[in-house]
CSV table of C-alpha atoms and ligand atoms in Angstrom, one decimal:
chain,number,residue,atom,x,y,z
A,1,MET,CA,-14.7,5.4,15.7
A,2,VAL,CA,-10.2,4.3,15.6
A,3,LYS,CA,-9.7,1.6,18.1
A,4,ILE,CA,-6.6,1.7,20.1
A,5,LYS,CA,-5.1,-1.6,20.4
A,6,THR,CA,-4.0,-3.4,23.7
A,7,PRO,CA,-0.4,-4.6,24.0
A,8,ALA,CA,-1.2,-8.3,22.8
A,9,GLN,CA,-3.1,-7.3,20.0
A,10,ILE,CA,-0.3,-4.6,19.2
A,11,GLU,CA,1.8,-7.9,19.8
A,12,GLY,CA,-0.4,-9.8,17.2
A,13,ILE,CA,0.1,-7.5,14.8
A,14,ARG,CA,3.8,-6.7,14.7
A,15,GLN,CA,4.1,-10.4,14.0
A,16,SER,CA,1.6,-10.4,10.8
A,17,SER,CA,3.2,-7.2,9.4
A,18,ARG,CA,6.7,-8.7,10.2
A,19,LEU,CA,5.4,-11.6,8.1
A,20,ALA,CA,3.9,-9.6,5.5
A,21,ALA,CA,7.1,-7.8,5.1
A,22,GLU,CA,9.0,-10.8,4.9
A,23,ILE,CA,6.9,-12.4,1.4
A,24,LEU,CA,7.1,-8.7,0.2
A,25,ASN,CA,10.5,-9.0,0.4
A,26,TYR,CA,10.6,-12.3,-0.9
A,27,LEU,CA,8.3,-11.7,-3.8
A,28,ALA,CA,10.4,-8.9,-4.9
A,29,GLY,CA,13.7,-11.3,-5.8
A,30,PHE,CA,11.8,-12.8,-8.7
A,31,ILE,CA,10.9,-10.0,-10.2
A,32,LYS,CA,12.2,-10.1,-13.7
A,33,PRO,CA,11.1,-9.6,-17.8
A,34,GLY,CA,9.2,-12.4,-19.1
A,35,LEU,CA,7.7,-13.6,-15.7
A,36,ASN,CA,3.8,-13.6,-15.2
A,37,THR,CA,1.7,-12.0,-12.3
A,38,GLU,CA,0.5,-15.0,-11.6
A,39,SER,CA,3.9,-17.1,-11.0
A,40,LEU,CA,4.5,-13.9,-8.1
A,41,ASN,CA,0.9,-15.0,-6.4
A,42,GLN,CA,1.5,-18.8,-6.8
A,43,LEU,CA,4.7,-17.9,-5.1
A,44,ALA,CA,3.1,-15.9,-2.5
A,45,VAL,CA,0.3,-18.7,-1.9
A,46,LYS,CA,3.2,-21.3,-1.1
A,47,TYR,CA,5.1,-18.9,1.4
A,48,ILE,CA,2.0,-17.6,3.3
A,49,ALA,CA,0.7,-20.9,3.8
A,50,ASP,CA,4.1,-22.5,4.9
A,51,HIS,CA,4.4,-19.9,7.1
A,52,GLY,CA,0.8,-20.9,8.8
A,53,ALA,CA,-0.4,-17.7,7.8
A,54,ILE,CA,-4.1,-16.8,5.3
A,55,ALA,CA,-3.8,-14.0,2.4
A,56,ALA,CA,-6.2,-11.4,2.9
A,57,PRO,CA,-6.9,-10.3,-0.5
A,58,LEU,CA,-8.5,-13.5,-1.2
A,59,ASN,CA,-12.1,-13.5,-1.5
A,60,TYR,CA,-12.1,-10.0,0.1
A,61,GLY,CA,-15.3,-8.9,-1.3
A,62,GLY,CA,-15.2,-11.4,-4.4
A,63,PHE,CA,-11.0,-10.5,-5.5
A,64,PRO,CA,-10.0,-13.5,-7.1
A,65,LYS,CA,-6.2,-14.1,-5.6
A,66,SER,CA,-4.1,-14.1,-3.0
A,67,ILE,CA,-1.7,-10.7,-3.8
A,68,CYS,CA,-2.2,-7.6,-5.8
A,69,THR,CA,-0.4,-6.9,-8.5
A,70,SER,CA,-0.4,-3.3,-10.3
A,71,ILE,CA,2.0,-2.5,-13.5
A,72,ASN,CA,2.7,1.2,-14.8
A,73,ASP,CA,-1.1,2.7,-14.9
A,74,VAL,CA,-2.7,0.5,-12.8
A,75,VAL,CA,-3.0,2.3,-9.9
A,76,CYS,CA,-3.8,-0.7,-7.3
A,77,HIS,CA,-6.1,-3.8,-6.7
A,78,GLY,CA,-4.5,-5.5,-10.4
A,79,ILE,CA,-5.6,-9.2,-10.5
A,80,PRO,CA,-2.3,-11.5,-11.1
A,81,SER,CA,-2.8,-13.5,-14.7
A,82,THR,CA,-0.8,-15.9,-16.6
A,83,LYS,CA,-1.6,-13.5,-19.3
A,84,GLU,CA,-0.2,-10.7,-17.5
A,85,VAL,CA,4.2,-10.8,-18.5
A,86,LEU,CA,6.4,-8.1,-16.8
A,87,LYS,CA,8.6,-6.6,-19.6
A,88,ASN,CA,11.7,-4.5,-19.4
A,89,GLY,CA,10.7,-0.9,-18.3
A,90,ASP,CA,7.7,-2.0,-16.7
A,91,ILE,CA,7.1,-0.7,-12.9
A,92,VAL,CA,4.7,-3.0,-10.8
A,93,ASN,CA,2.8,-2.8,-7.0
A,94,LEU,CA,3.0,-6.1,-5.2
A,95,ASP,CA,0.5,-5.3,-2.2
A,96,VAL,CA,0.8,-8.2,0.3
A,97,THR,CA,-1.6,-8.5,3.2
A,98,THR,CA,-1.2,-11.0,5.7
A,99,ILE,CA,-3.7,-12.6,8.4
A,100,LEU,CA,-1.9,-14.6,11.2
A,101,HIS,CA,-3.7,-15.9,14.3
A,102,GLY,CA,-6.4,-13.1,13.4
A,103,TYR,CA,-4.4,-10.4,12.8
A,104,PHE,CA,-3.6,-8.2,9.6
A,105,GLY,CA,-0.6,-6.8,8.5
A,106,ASP,CA,-0.7,-4.5,5.2
A,107,THR,CA,2.4,-3.7,2.8
A,108,SER,CA,3.0,-2.9,-0.7
A,109,ALA,CA,6.2,-1.6,-2.8
A,110,THR,CA,6.5,-0.8,-6.4
A,111,TYR,CA,9.4,-2.2,-8.1
A,112,PRO,CA,11.6,-1.6,-11.7
A,113,VAL,CA,11.3,-4.4,-13.5
A,114,GLY,CA,14.9,-4.6,-15.9
A,115,GLN,CA,15.6,-1.2,-16.8
A,116,ILE,CA,13.1,2.2,-16.8
A,117,SER,CA,12.8,5.4,-18.0
A,118,PRO,CA,14.3,8.2,-16.0
A,119,THR,CA,10.7,9.3,-15.4
A,120,ALA,CA,9.6,6.0,-14.1
A,121,THR,CA,13.0,5.9,-11.2
A,122,ASN,CA,11.6,9.7,-10.1
A,123,LEU,CA,8.2,8.5,-9.6
A,124,ILE,CA,8.7,5.3,-7.3
A,125,LYS,CA,11.7,7.7,-5.4
A,126,HIS,CA,9.3,10.2,-5.0
A,127,THR,CA,6.9,8.1,-3.7
A,128,LYS,CA,8.9,6.5,-1.1
A,129,ILE,CA,10.1,9.5,0.0
A,130,SER,CA,6.5,11.1,0.9
A,131,LEU,CA,5.4,7.9,2.5
A,132,ASP,CA,8.6,8.6,4.6
A,133,MET,CA,8.2,11.8,5.3
A,134,ALA,CA,4.8,11.4,6.5
A,135,ILE,CA,5.8,8.1,8.8
A,136,ASN,CA,8.8,11.1,10.3
A,137,ALA,CA,5.8,13.9,10.8
A,138,LEU,CA,3.7,11.4,13.4
A,139,LYS,CA,3.7,12.0,17.0
A,140,PRO,CA,0.6,11.5,19.7
A,141,GLY,CA,-1.3,15.0,19.8
A,142,LYS,CA,-0.7,15.6,16.6
A,143,SER,CA,-3.5,15.8,13.6
A,144,LEU,CA,-3.3,12.9,11.5
A,145,ASN,CA,-4.0,14.5,8.2
A,146,GLU,CA,-1.5,17.6,8.7
A,147,CYS,CA,0.9,14.4,9.4
A,148,VAL,CA,-0.1,12.3,6.5
A,149,GLY,CA,-2.1,13.9,3.9
A,150,GLN,CA,-1.1,17.3,3.7
A,151,VAL,CA,2.8,16.7,3.7
A,152,ILE,CA,2.4,14.1,1.1
A,153,GLU,CA,0.3,16.8,-1.1
A,154,LYS,CA,2.9,18.9,-0.7
A,155,TYR,CA,5.8,17.2,-1.6
A,156,VAL,CA,4.8,15.2,-4.4
A,157,THR,CA,2.6,18.3,-6.0
A,158,LYS,CA,5.8,19.8,-6.3
A,159,PHE,CA,7.0,17.5,-9.1
A,160,GLY,CA,3.8,17.7,-11.1
A,161,TYR,CA,2.2,14.7,-9.6
A,162,SER,CA,-0.8,14.2,-8.0
A,163,PRO,CA,-1.9,12.1,-4.8
A,164,VAL,CA,-4.9,9.8,-6.0
A,165,ARG,CA,-8.2,10.9,-3.6
A,166,ASP,CA,-10.3,7.6,-4.4
A,167,LEU,CA,-8.5,5.8,-2.4
A,168,GLY,CA,-6.5,5.7,1.0
A,169,GLY,CA,-4.8,4.1,4.1
A,170,HIS,CA,-6.9,2.7,6.4
A,171,GLY,CA,-6.7,1.4,10.6
A,172,VAL,CA,-5.7,-2.1,10.0
A,173,GLY,CA,-4.8,-5.0,12.3
A,174,LEU,CA,-8.4,-6.9,13.7
A,175,LYS,CA,-9.4,-6.1,10.6
A,176,PHE,CA,-8.6,-5.7,6.7
A,177,HIS,CA,-10.1,-2.4,6.8
A,178,GLU,CA,-10.7,-0.4,10.1
A,179,ASP,CA,-11.3,3.5,10.7
A,180,PRO,CA,-9.5,5.9,10.1
A,181,PHE,CA,-9.9,6.4,6.0
A,182,ILE,CA,-6.3,8.1,5.4
A,183,TYR,CA,-6.5,10.5,3.4
A,184,HIS,CA,-3.4,11.6,1.0
A,185,TYR,CA,-4.0,14.8,-0.3
A,186,LYS,CA,-5.1,18.2,2.3
A,187,ASN,CA,-8.5,17.2,3.8
A,188,THR,CA,-9.9,18.6,7.3
A,189,ILE,CA,-13.6,17.1,6.8
A,190,ASP,CA,-12.9,13.9,9.1
A,191,ASP,CA,-9.5,14.4,11.5
A,192,VAL,CA,-8.4,12.8,13.5
A,193,THR,CA,-5.8,13.4,16.5
A,194,LEU,CA,-2.9,11.2,16.8
A,195,LYS,CA,-2.9,8.5,20.1
A,196,PRO,CA,-0.5,5.9,21.2
A,197,GLY,CA,-2.2,2.6,20.1
A,198,MET,CA,-3.5,3.5,16.9
A,199,ILE,CA,-2.4,1.5,14.0
A,200,PHE,CA,-3.1,2.3,10.4
A,201,THR,CA,-1.6,1.9,7.0
A,202,ILE,CA,-0.1,4.6,5.0
A,203,GLU,CA,-0.2,4.1,1.1
A,204,PRO,CA,0.2,7.0,-1.1
A,205,MET,CA,-0.8,6.3,-4.8
A,206,ILE,CA,1.2,8.8,-6.5
A,207,ASN,CA,0.4,9.6,-10.1
A,208,ALA,CA,2.9,10.7,-12.7
A,209,SER,CA,1.0,13.7,-13.6
A,210,PRO,CA,-1.4,16.7,-12.2
A,211,ASP,CA,-4.8,14.5,-12.8
A,212,TRP,CA,-5.4,12.7,-10.1
A,213,ARG,CA,-8.8,10.8,-11.2
A,214,VAL,CA,-8.8,7.0,-11.9
A,215,THR,CA,-11.0,4.6,-13.7
A,216,LEU,CA,-12.8,0.8,-12.2
A,217,ASP,CA,-11.9,-1.7,-15.1
A,218,SER,CA,-15.6,-2.5,-16.0
A,219,HIS,CA,-15.1,-5.8,-16.6
A,220,ASP,CA,-12.9,-7.2,-13.7
A,221,ASN,CA,-14.5,-4.8,-11.7
A,222,TRP,CA,-11.5,-4.3,-9.3
A,223,THR,CA,-8.6,-3.0,-11.6
A,224,VAL,CA,-7.5,0.8,-10.8
A,225,ARG,CA,-6.2,2.5,-13.7
A,226,THR,CA,-5.3,6.3,-14.1
A,227,ARG,CA,-7.9,8.0,-16.1
A,228,ASP,CA,-4.9,10.1,-18.2
A,229,GLY,CA,-3.0,6.8,-18.5
A,230,SER,CA,-0.1,8.4,-16.4
A,231,LEU,CA,2.1,6.1,-14.8
A,232,SER,CA,1.4,5.8,-11.1
A,233,ALA,CA,3.4,4.4,-8.0
A,234,GLN,CA,2.4,3.5,-4.3
A,235,PHE,CA,4.5,2.3,-1.1
A,236,GLU,CA,2.1,1.0,1.9
A,237,HIS,CA,3.3,0.1,5.6
A,238,THR,CA,1.3,-0.7,8.5
A,239,ILE,CA,2.5,1.8,11.2
A,240,LEU,CA,1.9,1.9,15.1
A,241,ILE,CA,1.6,5.1,16.8
A,242,THR,CA,3.7,4.8,20.0
A,243,ASP,CA,4.2,7.7,23.0
A,244,SER,CA,7.0,9.5,21.0
A,245,GLY,CA,6.3,8.9,17.3
A,246,ALA,CA,5.3,6.1,15.1
A,247,GLU,CA,6.9,2.6,14.7
A,248,ILE,CA,6.6,0.6,11.6
A,249,LEU,CA,5.1,-2.8,11.9
A,250,THR,CA,6.1,-4.1,8.2
A,251,GLN,CA,9.8,-3.3,8.2
A,252,ILE,CA,12.3,-6.1,8.1
B,301,LIG,N1,-4.1,-4.5,-0.1
B,301,LIG,C1,-5.1,-3.4,-0.4
B,301,LIG,C2,-4.6,-2.2,0.9
B,301,LIG,O1,-3.8,-1.8,0.7
B,301,LIG,C3,-6.6,-4.0,-0.4
B,301,LIG,C4,-6.8,-5.1,-1.3
B,301,LIG,S1,-8.6,-5.3,-1.8
B,301,LIG,C5,-8.0,-6.7,-2.6
B,301,LIG,O2,-5.9,-1.3,1.2
B,301,LIG,F1,-9.4,-7.1,-2.4
B,301,LIG,F2,-7.8,-6.0,-3.7
B,301,LIG,F3,-7.4,-7.1,-1.6
B,302,LIG,CO1,-3.9,-0.7,2.7
B,303,LIG,CO1,-2.0,-3.3,0.9
């Protein structure tokens, strides 16, 4: 069941989402070749604590760190490590989820490290555009998948890309992952009619190849990679459905 949030809940989720966006923006300023991803995690740990919040990923289903750092062919859920050093030409997604006064906000973005290839630049650009197009389509009374999955898939496949299918967006706010599951490809099985007060993430993971399939790292059981080794990019916002359209809660 998809919850309709109350005005008080919406305000709490708005505050948490804003903080998540601030953290993401703060972390992005440190990205450069030579930095290890655990340093980014440590910066997040301090910022989150200084602002009276909690990092939702830490210990979530056993996840060992406070943010996710996903480089190149890592689709999502990369684990920060001192052994993982950013290098010129990489792309890295940082995913931040906060709990502030009990409310959750979830956002991520993919950044270039130093000088990146035109291929990587285009992947980042079109992944971001696909998220923006989905957000712009949202309106109460419309079908969720018509606005999100269909729009994203139709757009990215034009470039020979594919939306990952095994993972998706989710309702968010009172818990980390709530109903509905948000498909980033055309799907009509369990569609939802949009209503004011719904809050969910849209977070397309786009592979730079027509192969949407992924693998799960058998050692850490978290890191998700593209099966064919191609690059993957992702952007994520927490979104509120309003009377007239949508409000991006993770925007600063
Ligand atoms: N932040 C991710 C999402 O967008 C979920 C991360 S789960 C974790 O849904 F355990 F890896 F943190
Ligand atoms: Co999310
Ligand atoms: Co996230």
